[in-house]
Each structure stands twice: as C-alpha cells, then as structure tokens.
mmCIF file of C-alpha atoms in Angstrom:
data_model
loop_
_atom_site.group_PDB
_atom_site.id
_atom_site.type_symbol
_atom_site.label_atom_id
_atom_site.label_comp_id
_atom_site.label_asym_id
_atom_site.label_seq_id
_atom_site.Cartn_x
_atom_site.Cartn_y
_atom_site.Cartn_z
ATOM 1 C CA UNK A 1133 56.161 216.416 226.836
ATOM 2 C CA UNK A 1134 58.992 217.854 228.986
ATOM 3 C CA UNK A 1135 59.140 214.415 231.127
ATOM 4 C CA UNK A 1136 59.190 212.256 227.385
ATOM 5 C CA UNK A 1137 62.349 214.628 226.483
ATOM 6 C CA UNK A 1138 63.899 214.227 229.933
ATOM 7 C CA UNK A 1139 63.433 210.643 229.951
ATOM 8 C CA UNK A 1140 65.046 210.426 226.323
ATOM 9 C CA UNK A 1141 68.295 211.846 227.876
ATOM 10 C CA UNK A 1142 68.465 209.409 230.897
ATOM 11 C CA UNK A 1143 67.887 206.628 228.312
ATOM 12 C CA UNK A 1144 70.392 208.035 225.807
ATOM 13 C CA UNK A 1145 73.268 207.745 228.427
ATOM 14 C CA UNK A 1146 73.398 211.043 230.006
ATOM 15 C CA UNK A 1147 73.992 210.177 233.853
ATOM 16 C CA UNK A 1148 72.040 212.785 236.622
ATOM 17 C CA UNK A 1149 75.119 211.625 239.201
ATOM 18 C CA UNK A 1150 74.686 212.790 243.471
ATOM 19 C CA UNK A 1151 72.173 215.640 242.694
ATOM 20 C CA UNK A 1152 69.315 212.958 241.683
ATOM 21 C CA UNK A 1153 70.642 209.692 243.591
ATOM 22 C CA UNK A 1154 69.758 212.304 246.709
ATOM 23 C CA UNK A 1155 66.735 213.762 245.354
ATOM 24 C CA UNK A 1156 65.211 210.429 245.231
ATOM 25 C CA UNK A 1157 65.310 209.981 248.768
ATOM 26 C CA UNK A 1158 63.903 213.006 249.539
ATOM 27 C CA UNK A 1159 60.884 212.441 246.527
ATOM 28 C CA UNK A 1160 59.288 210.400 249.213
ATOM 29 C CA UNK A 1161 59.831 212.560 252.085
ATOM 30 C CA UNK A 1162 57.754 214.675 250.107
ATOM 31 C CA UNK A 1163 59.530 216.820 248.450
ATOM 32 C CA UNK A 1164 58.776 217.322 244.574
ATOM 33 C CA UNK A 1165 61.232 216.681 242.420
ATOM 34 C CA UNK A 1166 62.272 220.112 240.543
ATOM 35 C CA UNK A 1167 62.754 221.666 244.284
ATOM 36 C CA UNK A 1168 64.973 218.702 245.382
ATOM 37 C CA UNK A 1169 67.297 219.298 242.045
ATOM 38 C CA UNK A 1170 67.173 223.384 243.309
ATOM 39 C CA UNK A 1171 68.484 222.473 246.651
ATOM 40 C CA UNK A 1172 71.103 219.769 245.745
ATOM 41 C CA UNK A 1173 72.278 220.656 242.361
ATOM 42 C CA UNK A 1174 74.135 223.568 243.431
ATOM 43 C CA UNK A 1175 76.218 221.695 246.609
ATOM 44 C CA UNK A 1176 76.729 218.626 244.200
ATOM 45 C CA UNK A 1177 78.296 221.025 241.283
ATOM 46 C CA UNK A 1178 80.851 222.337 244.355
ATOM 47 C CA UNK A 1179 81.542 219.150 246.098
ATOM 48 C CA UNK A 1180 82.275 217.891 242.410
ATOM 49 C CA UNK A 1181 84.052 220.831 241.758
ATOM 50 C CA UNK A 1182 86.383 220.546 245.558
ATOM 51 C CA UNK A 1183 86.892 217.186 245.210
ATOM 52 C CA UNK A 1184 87.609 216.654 241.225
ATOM 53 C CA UNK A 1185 91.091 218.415 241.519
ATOM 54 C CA UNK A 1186 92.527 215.633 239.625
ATOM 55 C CA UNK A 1187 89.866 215.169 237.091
ATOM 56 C CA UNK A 1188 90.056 217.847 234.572
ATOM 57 C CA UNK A 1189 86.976 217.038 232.573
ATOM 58 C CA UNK A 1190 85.418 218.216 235.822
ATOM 59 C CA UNK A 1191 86.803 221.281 235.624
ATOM 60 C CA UNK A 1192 86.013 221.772 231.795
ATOM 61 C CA UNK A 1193 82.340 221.058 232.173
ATOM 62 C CA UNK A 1194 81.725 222.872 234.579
ATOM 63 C CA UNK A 1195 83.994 225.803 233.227
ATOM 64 C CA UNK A 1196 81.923 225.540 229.660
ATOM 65 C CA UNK A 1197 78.609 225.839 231.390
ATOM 66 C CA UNK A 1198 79.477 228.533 233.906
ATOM 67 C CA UNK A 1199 80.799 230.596 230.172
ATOM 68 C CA UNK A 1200 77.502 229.761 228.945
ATOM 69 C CA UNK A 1201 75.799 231.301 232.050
ATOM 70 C CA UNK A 1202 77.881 233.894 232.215
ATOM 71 C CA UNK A 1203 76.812 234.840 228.856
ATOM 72 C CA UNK A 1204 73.441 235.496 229.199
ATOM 73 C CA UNK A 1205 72.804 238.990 230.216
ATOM 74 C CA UNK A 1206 69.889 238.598 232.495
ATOM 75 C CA UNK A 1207 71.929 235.906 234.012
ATOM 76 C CA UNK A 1208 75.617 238.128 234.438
ATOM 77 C CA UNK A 1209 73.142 240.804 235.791
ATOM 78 C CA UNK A 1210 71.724 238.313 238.420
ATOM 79 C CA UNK A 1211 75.024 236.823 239.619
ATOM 80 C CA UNK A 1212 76.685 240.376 239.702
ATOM 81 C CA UNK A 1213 73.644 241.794 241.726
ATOM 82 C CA UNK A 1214 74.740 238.497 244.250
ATOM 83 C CA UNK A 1215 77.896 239.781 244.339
ATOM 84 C CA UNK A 1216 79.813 237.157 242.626
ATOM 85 C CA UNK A 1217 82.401 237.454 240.203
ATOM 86 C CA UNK A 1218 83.357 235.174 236.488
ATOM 87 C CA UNK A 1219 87.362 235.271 238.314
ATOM 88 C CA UNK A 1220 86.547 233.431 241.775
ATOM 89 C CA UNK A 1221 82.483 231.535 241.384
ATOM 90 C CA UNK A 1222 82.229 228.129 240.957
ATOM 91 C CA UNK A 1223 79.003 226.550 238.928
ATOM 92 C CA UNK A 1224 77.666 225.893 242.472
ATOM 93 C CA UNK A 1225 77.469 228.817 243.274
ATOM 94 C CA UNK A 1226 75.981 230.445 240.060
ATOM 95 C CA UNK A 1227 73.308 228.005 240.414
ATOM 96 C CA UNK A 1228 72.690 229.101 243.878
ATOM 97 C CA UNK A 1229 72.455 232.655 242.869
ATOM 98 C CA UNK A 1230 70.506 231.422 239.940
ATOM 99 C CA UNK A 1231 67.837 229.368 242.171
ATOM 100 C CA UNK A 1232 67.466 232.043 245.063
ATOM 101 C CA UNK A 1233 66.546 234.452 242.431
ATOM 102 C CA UNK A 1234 64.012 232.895 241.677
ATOM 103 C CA UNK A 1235 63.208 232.044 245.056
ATOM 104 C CA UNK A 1236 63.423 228.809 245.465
ATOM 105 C CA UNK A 1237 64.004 226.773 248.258
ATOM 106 C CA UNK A 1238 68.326 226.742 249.006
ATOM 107 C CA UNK A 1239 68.197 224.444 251.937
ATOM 108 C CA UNK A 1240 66.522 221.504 253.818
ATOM 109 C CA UNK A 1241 65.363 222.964 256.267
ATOM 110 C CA UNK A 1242 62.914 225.298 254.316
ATOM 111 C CA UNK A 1243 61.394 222.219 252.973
ATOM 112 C CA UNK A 1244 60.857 220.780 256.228
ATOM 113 C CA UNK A 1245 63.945 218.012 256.408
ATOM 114 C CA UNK A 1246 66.086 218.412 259.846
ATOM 115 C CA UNK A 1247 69.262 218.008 260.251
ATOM 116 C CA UNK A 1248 68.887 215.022 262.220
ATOM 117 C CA UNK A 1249 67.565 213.066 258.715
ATOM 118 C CA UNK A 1250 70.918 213.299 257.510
ATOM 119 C CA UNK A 1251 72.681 210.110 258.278
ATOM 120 C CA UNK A 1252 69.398 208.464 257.340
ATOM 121 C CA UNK A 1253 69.722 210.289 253.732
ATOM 122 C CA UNK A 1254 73.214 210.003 253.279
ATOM 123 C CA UNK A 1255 72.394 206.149 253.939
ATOM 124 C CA UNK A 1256 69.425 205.541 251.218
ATOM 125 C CA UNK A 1257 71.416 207.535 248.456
ATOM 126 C CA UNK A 1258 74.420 205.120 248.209
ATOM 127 C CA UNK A 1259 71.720 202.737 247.357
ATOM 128 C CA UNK A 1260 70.342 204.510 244.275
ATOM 129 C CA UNK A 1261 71.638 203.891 240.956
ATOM 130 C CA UNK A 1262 72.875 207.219 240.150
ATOM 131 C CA UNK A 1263 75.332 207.755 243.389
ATOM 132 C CA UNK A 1264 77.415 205.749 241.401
ATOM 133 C CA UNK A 1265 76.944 207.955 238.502
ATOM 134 C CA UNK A 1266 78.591 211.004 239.835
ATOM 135 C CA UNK A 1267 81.814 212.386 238.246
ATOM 136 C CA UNK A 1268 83.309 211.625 241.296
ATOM 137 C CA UNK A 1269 80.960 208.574 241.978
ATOM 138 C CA UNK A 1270 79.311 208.324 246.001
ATOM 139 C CA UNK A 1271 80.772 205.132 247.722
ATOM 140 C CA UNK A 1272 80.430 205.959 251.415
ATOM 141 C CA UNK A 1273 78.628 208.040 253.679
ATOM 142 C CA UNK A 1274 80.968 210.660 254.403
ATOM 143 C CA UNK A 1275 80.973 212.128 250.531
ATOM 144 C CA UNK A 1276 77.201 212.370 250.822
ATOM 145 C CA UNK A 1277 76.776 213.702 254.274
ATOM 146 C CA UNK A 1278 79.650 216.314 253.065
ATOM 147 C CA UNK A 1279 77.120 217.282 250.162
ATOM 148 C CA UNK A 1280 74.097 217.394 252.644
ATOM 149 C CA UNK A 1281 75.902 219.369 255.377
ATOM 150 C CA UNK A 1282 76.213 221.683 252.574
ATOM 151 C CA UNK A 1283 72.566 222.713 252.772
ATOM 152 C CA UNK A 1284 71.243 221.984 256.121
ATOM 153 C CA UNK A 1285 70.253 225.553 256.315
ATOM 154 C CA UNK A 1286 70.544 224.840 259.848
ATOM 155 C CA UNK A 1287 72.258 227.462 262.329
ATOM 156 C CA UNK A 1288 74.436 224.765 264.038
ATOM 157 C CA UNK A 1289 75.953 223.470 260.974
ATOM 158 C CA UNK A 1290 79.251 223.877 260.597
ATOM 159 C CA UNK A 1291 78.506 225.222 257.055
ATOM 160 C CA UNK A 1292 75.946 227.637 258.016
ATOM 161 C CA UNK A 1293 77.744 230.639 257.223
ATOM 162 C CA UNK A 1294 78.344 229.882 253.964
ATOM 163 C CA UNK A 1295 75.985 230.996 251.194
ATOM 164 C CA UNK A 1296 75.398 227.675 249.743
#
C-alpha cells in the first residue's frame, strides 16, 4: 500500500530531485532504497539549501518544513538533545539529527561504498531522470560529487569533520 501511495505522488508531478537520481545508483550496489534516501536526503536538502541563494522558493520550502519539524515535540526534543538550534540549522541538518536518532546509516561508508566509487556515482546519476529534477537541477559532475563528498564518512575527506 505505502509503494501504491508513493507511486501516486511521482505520477502526480511531485519530482524526488538529487536525493533519488543518486539513490538509484546505489539501489544496485546494494543498498535498499529507504537507507539510500537516509544517507542522501540530508546532504541534498544542504547542497540545495548552499547553492539556492538566489532561488527563494528554496528557501521557503525548506523553511516551511523545518517549522513543521520544529513543531513536533518529540522532534524539537531530538534536535535540541543534538545540539542544534531553530536560529542557525538548516533542513539538512534536522534530517541528519532526525536519521541518526534513529540510527540509521549517515554515510557511505557504513553501507559499504568507498570513497573511491565516487566519480563512478557522480557519473551514473547525471544519467537518471530525476538529476534533472532537482531545485537546482544536476548537470555536471562536480554538483554531484559536492553532494557525495558530503557523506563519504571517510576520515580523509575534506568534509569529514563535519556532522553531515
């Protein structure tokens, strides 16, 4: 039942943008689906969020859903326990704070993807339908490796120190 309503959105017009066009690459790599949207979503919703200074729809998404979260008192309680707070988080990093708590997998690495796949990945998801789909839509490799590096989880990564 869950898929038939999920399906219904994608055929209604609602577009899954970079967080899908990478988690289908890494589908057959073996990686289930739900995990691949706990890993990615997150870095996408930043990277969106950096990059879309100019688009203010962006901004106002995002900014309704992180009121939404912020809302929900389990959820405040959560983020506040990760240290965040509503003046200076992004939606990225809610859902990261969201995700770990329930302990799912943050990075690549814990599902078994190297660092060395990235090019390779960053490749494959400019050919899927939904890179294009992104508010700020994936045309080269650079955006997507930028959203990978993200969550390498890998100690040499240039990103590895920060939480996402």
């Amino acid at each position: 039942m869950g898929v038939l309503l999920t399906m219904k959105s994608a055929r209604g017009g609602v577009l899954m943008g970079g967080s899908h066009a990478i988690g289908h690459q890494l589908g057959p790599m073996g990686i289930p689906h739900g995990i691949t949207s706990c890993i990615m979503c997150p870095a996408v919703m930043k990277w969106n969020f950096e990059n879309g200074q100019n688009e203010p729809r962006i901004r106002e998404k995002q900014g309704k859903t992180q009121g939404i979260l912020w809302s929900e008192e389990t959820a405040a309680q959560t983020f506040a326990e990760a240290g965040l707070k509503r003046e200076t988080t992004d939606l990225g990093d809610l859902l990261d704070a969201f995700f770990r708590a329930l302990g799912m997998p943050r990075t690549l690495k814990e599902v078994g993807i190297e660092a060395s796949e990235i090019d390779k990945l960053a490749e494959r998801t400019l050919a899927d339908w939904w890179a294009g789909t992104n508010p700020i839509p994936l045309k080269n490799i650079a955006q997507v490796k930028s959203i990978l590096e993200m969550v390498v989880g890998d100690s040499g990564s240039a990103n590895s120190s920060k939480r996402l």
